PDB file of C-alpha atoms in Angstrom:
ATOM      1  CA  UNK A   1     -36.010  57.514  37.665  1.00  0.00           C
ATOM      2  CA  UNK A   2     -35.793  53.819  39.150  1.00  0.00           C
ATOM      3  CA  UNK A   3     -32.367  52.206  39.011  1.00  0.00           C
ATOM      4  CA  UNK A   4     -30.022  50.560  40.597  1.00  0.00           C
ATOM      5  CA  UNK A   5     -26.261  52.112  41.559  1.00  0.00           C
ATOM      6  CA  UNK A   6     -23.195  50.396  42.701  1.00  0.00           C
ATOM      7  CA  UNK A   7     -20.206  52.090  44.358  1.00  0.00           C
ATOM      8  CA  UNK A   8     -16.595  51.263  44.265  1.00  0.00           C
ATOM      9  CA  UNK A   9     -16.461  51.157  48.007  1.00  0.00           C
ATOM     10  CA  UNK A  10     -18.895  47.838  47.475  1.00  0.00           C
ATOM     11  CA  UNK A  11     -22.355  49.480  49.171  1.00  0.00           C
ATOM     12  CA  UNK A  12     -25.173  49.283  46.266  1.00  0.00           C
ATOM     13  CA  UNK A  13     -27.902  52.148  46.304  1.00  0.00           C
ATOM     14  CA  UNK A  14     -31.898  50.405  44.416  1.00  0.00           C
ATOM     15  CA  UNK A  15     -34.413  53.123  44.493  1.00  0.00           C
ATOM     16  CA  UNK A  16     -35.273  56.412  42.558  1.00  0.00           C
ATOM     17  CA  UNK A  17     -33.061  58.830  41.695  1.00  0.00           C
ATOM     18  CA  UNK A  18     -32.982  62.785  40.687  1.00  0.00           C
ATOM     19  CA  UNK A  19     -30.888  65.036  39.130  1.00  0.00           C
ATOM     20  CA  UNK A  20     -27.820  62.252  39.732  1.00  0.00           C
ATOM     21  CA  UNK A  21     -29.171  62.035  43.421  1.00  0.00           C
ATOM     22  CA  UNK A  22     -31.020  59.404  45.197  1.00  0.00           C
ATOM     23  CA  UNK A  23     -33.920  61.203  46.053  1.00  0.00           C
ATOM     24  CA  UNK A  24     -37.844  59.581  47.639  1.00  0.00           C
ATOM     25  CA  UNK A  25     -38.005  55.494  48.028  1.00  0.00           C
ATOM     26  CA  UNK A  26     -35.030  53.276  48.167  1.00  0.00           C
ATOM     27  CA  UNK A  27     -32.875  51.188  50.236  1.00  0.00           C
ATOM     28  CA  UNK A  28     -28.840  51.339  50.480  1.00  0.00           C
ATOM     29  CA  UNK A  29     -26.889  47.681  51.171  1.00  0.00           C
ATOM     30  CA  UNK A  30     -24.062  49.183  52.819  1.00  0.00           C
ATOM     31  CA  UNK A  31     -20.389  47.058  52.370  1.00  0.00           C
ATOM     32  CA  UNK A  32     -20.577  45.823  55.866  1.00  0.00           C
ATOM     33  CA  UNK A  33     -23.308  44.212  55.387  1.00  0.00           C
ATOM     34  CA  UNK A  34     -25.712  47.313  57.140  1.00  0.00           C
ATOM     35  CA  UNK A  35     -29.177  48.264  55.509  1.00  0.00           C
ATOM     36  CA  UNK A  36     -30.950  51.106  55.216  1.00  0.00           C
ATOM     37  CA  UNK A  37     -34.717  51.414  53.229  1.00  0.00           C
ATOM     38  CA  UNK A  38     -36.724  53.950  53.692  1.00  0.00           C
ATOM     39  CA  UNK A  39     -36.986  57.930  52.413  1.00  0.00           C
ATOM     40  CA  UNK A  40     -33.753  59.961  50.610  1.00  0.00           C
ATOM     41  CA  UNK A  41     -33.578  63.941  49.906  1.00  0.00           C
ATOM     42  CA  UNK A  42     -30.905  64.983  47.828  1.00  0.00           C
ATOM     43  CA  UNK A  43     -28.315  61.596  48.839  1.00  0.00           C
ATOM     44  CA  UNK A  44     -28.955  61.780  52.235  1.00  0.00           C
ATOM     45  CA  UNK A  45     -31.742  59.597  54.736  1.00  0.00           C
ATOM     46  CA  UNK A  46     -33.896  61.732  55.594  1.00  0.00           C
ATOM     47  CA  UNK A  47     -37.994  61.344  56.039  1.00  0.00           C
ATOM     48  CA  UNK A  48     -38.915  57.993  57.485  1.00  0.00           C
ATOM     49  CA  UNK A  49     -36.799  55.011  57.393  1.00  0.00           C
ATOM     50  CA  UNK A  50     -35.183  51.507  59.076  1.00  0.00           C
ATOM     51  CA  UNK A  51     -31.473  51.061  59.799  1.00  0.00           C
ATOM     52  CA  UNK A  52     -30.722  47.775  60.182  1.00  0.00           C
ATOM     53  CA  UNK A  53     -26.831  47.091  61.472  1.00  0.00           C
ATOM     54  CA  UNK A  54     -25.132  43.942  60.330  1.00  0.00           C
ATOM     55  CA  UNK A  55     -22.390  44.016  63.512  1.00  0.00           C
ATOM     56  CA  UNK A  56     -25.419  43.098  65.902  1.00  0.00           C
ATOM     57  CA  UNK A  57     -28.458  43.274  64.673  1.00  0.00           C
ATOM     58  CA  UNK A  58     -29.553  46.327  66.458  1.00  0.00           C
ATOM     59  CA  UNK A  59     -32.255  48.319  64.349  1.00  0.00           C
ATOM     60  CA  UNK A  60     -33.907  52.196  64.447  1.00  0.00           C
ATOM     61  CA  UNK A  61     -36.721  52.936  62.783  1.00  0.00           C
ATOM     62  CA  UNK A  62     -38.174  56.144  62.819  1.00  0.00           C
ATOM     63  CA  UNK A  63     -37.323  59.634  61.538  1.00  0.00           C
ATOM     64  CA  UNK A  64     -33.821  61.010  59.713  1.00  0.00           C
ATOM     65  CA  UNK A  65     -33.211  64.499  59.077  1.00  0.00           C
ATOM     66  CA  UNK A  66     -30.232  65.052  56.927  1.00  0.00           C
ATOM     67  CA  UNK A  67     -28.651  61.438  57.267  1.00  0.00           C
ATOM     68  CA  UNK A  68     -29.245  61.792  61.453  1.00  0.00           C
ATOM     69  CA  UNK A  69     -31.885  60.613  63.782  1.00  0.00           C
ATOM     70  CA  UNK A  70     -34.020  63.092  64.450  1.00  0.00           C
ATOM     71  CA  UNK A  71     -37.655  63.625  65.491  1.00  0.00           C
ATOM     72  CA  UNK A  72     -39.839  59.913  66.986  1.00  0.00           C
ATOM     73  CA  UNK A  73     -38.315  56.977  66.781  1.00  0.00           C
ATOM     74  CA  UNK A  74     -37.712  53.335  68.069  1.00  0.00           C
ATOM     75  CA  UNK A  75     -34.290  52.042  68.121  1.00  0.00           C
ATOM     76  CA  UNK A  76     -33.668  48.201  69.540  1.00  0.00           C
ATOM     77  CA  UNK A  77     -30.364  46.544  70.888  1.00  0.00           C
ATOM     78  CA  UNK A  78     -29.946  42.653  70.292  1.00  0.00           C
ATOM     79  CA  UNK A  79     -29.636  42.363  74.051  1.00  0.00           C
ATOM     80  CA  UNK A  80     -33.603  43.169  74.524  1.00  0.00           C
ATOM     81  CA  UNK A  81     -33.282  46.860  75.199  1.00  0.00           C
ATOM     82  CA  UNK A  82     -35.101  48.951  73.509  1.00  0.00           C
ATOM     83  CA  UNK A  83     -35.992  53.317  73.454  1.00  0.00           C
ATOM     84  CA  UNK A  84     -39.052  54.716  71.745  1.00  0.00           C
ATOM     85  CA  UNK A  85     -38.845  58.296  71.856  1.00  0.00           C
ATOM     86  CA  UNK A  86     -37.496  61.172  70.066  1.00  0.00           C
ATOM     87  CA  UNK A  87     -33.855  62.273  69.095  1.00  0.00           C
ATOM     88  CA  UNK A  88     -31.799  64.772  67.776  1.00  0.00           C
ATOM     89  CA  UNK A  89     -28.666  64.794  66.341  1.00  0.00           C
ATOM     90  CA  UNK A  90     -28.424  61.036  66.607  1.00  0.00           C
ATOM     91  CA  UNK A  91     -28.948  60.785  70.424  1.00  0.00           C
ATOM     92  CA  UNK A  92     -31.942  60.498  73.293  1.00  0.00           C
ATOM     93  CA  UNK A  93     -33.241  63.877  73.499  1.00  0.00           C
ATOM     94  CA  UNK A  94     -36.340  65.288  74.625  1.00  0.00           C
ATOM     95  CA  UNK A  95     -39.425  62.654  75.925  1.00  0.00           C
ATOM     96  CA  UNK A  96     -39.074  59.370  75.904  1.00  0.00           C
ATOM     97  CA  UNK A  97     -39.443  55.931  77.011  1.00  0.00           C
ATOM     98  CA  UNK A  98     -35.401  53.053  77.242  1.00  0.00           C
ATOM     99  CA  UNK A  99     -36.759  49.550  78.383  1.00  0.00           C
ATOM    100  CA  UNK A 100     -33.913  48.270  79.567  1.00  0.00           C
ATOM    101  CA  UNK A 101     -32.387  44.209  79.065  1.00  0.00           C
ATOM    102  CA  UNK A 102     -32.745  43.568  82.971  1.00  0.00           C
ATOM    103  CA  UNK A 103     -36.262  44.812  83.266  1.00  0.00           C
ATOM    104  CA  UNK A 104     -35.198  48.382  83.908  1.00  0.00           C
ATOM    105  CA  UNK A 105     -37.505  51.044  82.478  1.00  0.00           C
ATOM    106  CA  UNK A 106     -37.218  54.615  82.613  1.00  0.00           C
ATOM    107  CA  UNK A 107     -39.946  57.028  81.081  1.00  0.00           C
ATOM    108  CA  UNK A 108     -39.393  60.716  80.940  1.00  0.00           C
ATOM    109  CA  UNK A 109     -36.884  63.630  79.505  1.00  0.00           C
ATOM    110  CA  UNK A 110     -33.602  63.028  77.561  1.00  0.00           C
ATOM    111  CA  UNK A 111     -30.617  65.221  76.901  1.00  0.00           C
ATOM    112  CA  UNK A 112     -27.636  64.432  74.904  1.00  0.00           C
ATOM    113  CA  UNK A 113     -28.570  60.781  75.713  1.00  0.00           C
ATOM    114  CA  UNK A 114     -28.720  60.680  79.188  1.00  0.00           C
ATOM    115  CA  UNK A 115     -31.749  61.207  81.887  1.00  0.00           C
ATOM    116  CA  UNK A 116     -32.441  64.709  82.214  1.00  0.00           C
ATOM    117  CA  UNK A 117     -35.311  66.537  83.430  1.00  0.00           C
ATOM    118  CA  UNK A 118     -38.445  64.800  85.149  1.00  0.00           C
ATOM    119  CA  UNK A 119     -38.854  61.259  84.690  1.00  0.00           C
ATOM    120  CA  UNK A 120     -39.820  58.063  85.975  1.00  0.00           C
ATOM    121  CA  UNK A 121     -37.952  55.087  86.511  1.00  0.00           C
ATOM    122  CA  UNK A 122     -39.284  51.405  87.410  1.00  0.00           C
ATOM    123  CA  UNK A 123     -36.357  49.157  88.669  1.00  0.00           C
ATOM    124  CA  UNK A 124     -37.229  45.481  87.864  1.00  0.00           C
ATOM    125  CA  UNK A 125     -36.978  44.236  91.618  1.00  0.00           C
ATOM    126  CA  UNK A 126     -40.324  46.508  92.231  1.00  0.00           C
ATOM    127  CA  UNK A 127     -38.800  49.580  93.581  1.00  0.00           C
ATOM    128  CA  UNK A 128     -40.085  53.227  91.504  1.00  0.00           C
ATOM    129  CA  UNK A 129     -38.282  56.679  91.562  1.00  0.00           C
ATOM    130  CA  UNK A 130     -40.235  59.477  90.375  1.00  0.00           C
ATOM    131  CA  UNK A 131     -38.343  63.108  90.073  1.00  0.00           C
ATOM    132  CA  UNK A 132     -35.430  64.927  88.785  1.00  0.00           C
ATOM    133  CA  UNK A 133     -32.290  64.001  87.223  1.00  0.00           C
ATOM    134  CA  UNK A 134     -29.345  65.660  86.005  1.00  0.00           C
ATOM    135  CA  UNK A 135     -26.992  64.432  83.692  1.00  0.00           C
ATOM    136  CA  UNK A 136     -28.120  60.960  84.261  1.00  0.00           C
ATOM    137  CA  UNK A 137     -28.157  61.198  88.280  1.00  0.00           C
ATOM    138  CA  UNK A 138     -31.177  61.415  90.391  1.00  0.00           C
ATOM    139  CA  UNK A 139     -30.661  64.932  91.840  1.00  0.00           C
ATOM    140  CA  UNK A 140     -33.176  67.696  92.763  1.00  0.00           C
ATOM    141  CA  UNK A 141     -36.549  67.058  94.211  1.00  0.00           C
ATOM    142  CA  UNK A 142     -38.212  62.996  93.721  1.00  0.00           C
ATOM    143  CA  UNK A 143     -39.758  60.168  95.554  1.00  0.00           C
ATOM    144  CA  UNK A 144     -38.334  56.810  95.787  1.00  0.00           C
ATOM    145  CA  UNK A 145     -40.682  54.295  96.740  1.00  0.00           C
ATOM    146  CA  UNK A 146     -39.105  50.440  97.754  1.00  0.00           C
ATOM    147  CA  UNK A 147     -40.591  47.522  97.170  1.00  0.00           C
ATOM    148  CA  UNK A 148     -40.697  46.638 100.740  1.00  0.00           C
ATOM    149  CA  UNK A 149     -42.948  49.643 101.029  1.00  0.00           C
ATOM    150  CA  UNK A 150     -40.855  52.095 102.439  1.00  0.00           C
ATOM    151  CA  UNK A 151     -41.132  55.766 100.698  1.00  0.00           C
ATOM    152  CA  UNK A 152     -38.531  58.474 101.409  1.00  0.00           C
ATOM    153  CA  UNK A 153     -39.914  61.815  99.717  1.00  0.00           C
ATOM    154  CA  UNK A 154     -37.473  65.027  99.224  1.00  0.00           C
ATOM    155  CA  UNK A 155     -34.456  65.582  98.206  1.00  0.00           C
ATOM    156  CA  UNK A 156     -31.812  63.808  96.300  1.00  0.00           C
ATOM    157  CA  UNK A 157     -27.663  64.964  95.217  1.00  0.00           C
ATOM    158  CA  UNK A 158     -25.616  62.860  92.659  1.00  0.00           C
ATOM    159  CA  UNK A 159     -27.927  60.159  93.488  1.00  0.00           C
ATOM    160  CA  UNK A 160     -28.325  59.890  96.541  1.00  0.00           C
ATOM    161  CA  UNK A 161     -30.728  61.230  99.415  1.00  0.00           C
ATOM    162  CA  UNK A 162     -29.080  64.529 100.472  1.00  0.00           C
ATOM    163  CA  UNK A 163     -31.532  67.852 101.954  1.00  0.00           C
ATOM    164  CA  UNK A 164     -34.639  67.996 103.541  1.00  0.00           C
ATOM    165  CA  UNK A 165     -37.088  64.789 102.930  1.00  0.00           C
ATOM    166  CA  UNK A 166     -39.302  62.214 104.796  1.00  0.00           C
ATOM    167  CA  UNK A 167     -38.581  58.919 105.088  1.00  0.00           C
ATOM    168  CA  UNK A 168     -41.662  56.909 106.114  1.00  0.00           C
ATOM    169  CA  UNK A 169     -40.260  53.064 107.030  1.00  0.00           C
ATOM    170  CA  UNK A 170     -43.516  50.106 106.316  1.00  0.00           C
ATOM    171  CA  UNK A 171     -43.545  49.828 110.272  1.00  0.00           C
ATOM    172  CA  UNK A 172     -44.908  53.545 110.444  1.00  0.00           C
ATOM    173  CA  UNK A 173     -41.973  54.962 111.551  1.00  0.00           C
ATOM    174  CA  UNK A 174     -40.829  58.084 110.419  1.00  0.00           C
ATOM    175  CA  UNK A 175     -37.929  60.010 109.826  1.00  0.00           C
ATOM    176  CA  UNK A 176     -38.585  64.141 108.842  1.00  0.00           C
ATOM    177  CA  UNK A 177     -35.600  65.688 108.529  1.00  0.00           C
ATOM    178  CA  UNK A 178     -32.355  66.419 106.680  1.00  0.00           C
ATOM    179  CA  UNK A 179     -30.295  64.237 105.623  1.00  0.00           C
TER     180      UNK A 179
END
């Protein structure tokens, strides 16, 4: 049923219980001051839910899976940053979207938290990359496109042009080659 449950360690469960177990509806006011409300399954978060931490007033809200984030969700920094997109295991993975405190935003795959796969990023001075990344580094095949209007097209390594591209310069000039 309902009810309220306090622990020695000073965190304080309200919601419904089962079977000894907090179980559907509730929220958890966690000793340092943290907050979680949303779904339980047998103690743990798990359904849909908002994690509110104390330290600095960062926030997720989204989906748990056996007291992780996992599946959609939209977690936001106090600094202005913010990621809407899924994760597994507690970290970026798979599609999704980090707006970043400078202006920053990068749109595409995730893996193990970091930029992997195709994506898109928008720098906030105007200038776009659109490709591959490894690890976090722009590497394989993309298109990086300045805000002065100058587009090189090809290939990148460890983030930075390295193979065969085209650099095209706003005068007209080109450069085909490797580089």
């Amino acid at each position: 049923g309902q009810g309220t449950y306090h622990y020695n360690d000073g965190k304080r469960f309200e919601g419904l219980f089962v079977m000894d177990e907090m179980q559907g509806f509730g929220t958890m006011y966690y000793a340092n001051g943290d907050t979680y409300t949303g779904l339980w399954e047998k103690g743990l978060r798990h359904g849909t839910g908002v994690y509110i931490w104390c330290s600095d007033g960062s926030n997720y809200n989204g989906e748990w899976h056996q007291d992780h984030k996992q599946g959609r969700g939209r977690m936001f920094w106090l600094d202005g940053a913010c990621y809407d997109g899924y994760w597994k295991n507690d970290v970026r993975h798979g599609e999704g979207t980090f707006s970043y405190a400078n202006g920053d935003e990068y749109t595409g795959q995730w893996s193990n938290n970091v930029q992997h796969g195709k994506g898109e990023y928008r720098f906030a001075d105007g200038d776009t990359y659109v490709g591959e990344y490894v690890y976090g580094v722009r590497s394989g095949y993309g298109t990086y496109t300045s805000e002065n209007g100058s587009v090189y097209v090809g290939e990148f390594r460890d983030g930075d042009l390295d193979g065969k591209g085209r650099y095209e310069m706003p005068s007209g000039e080109v450069y085909d080659g490797e580089w």
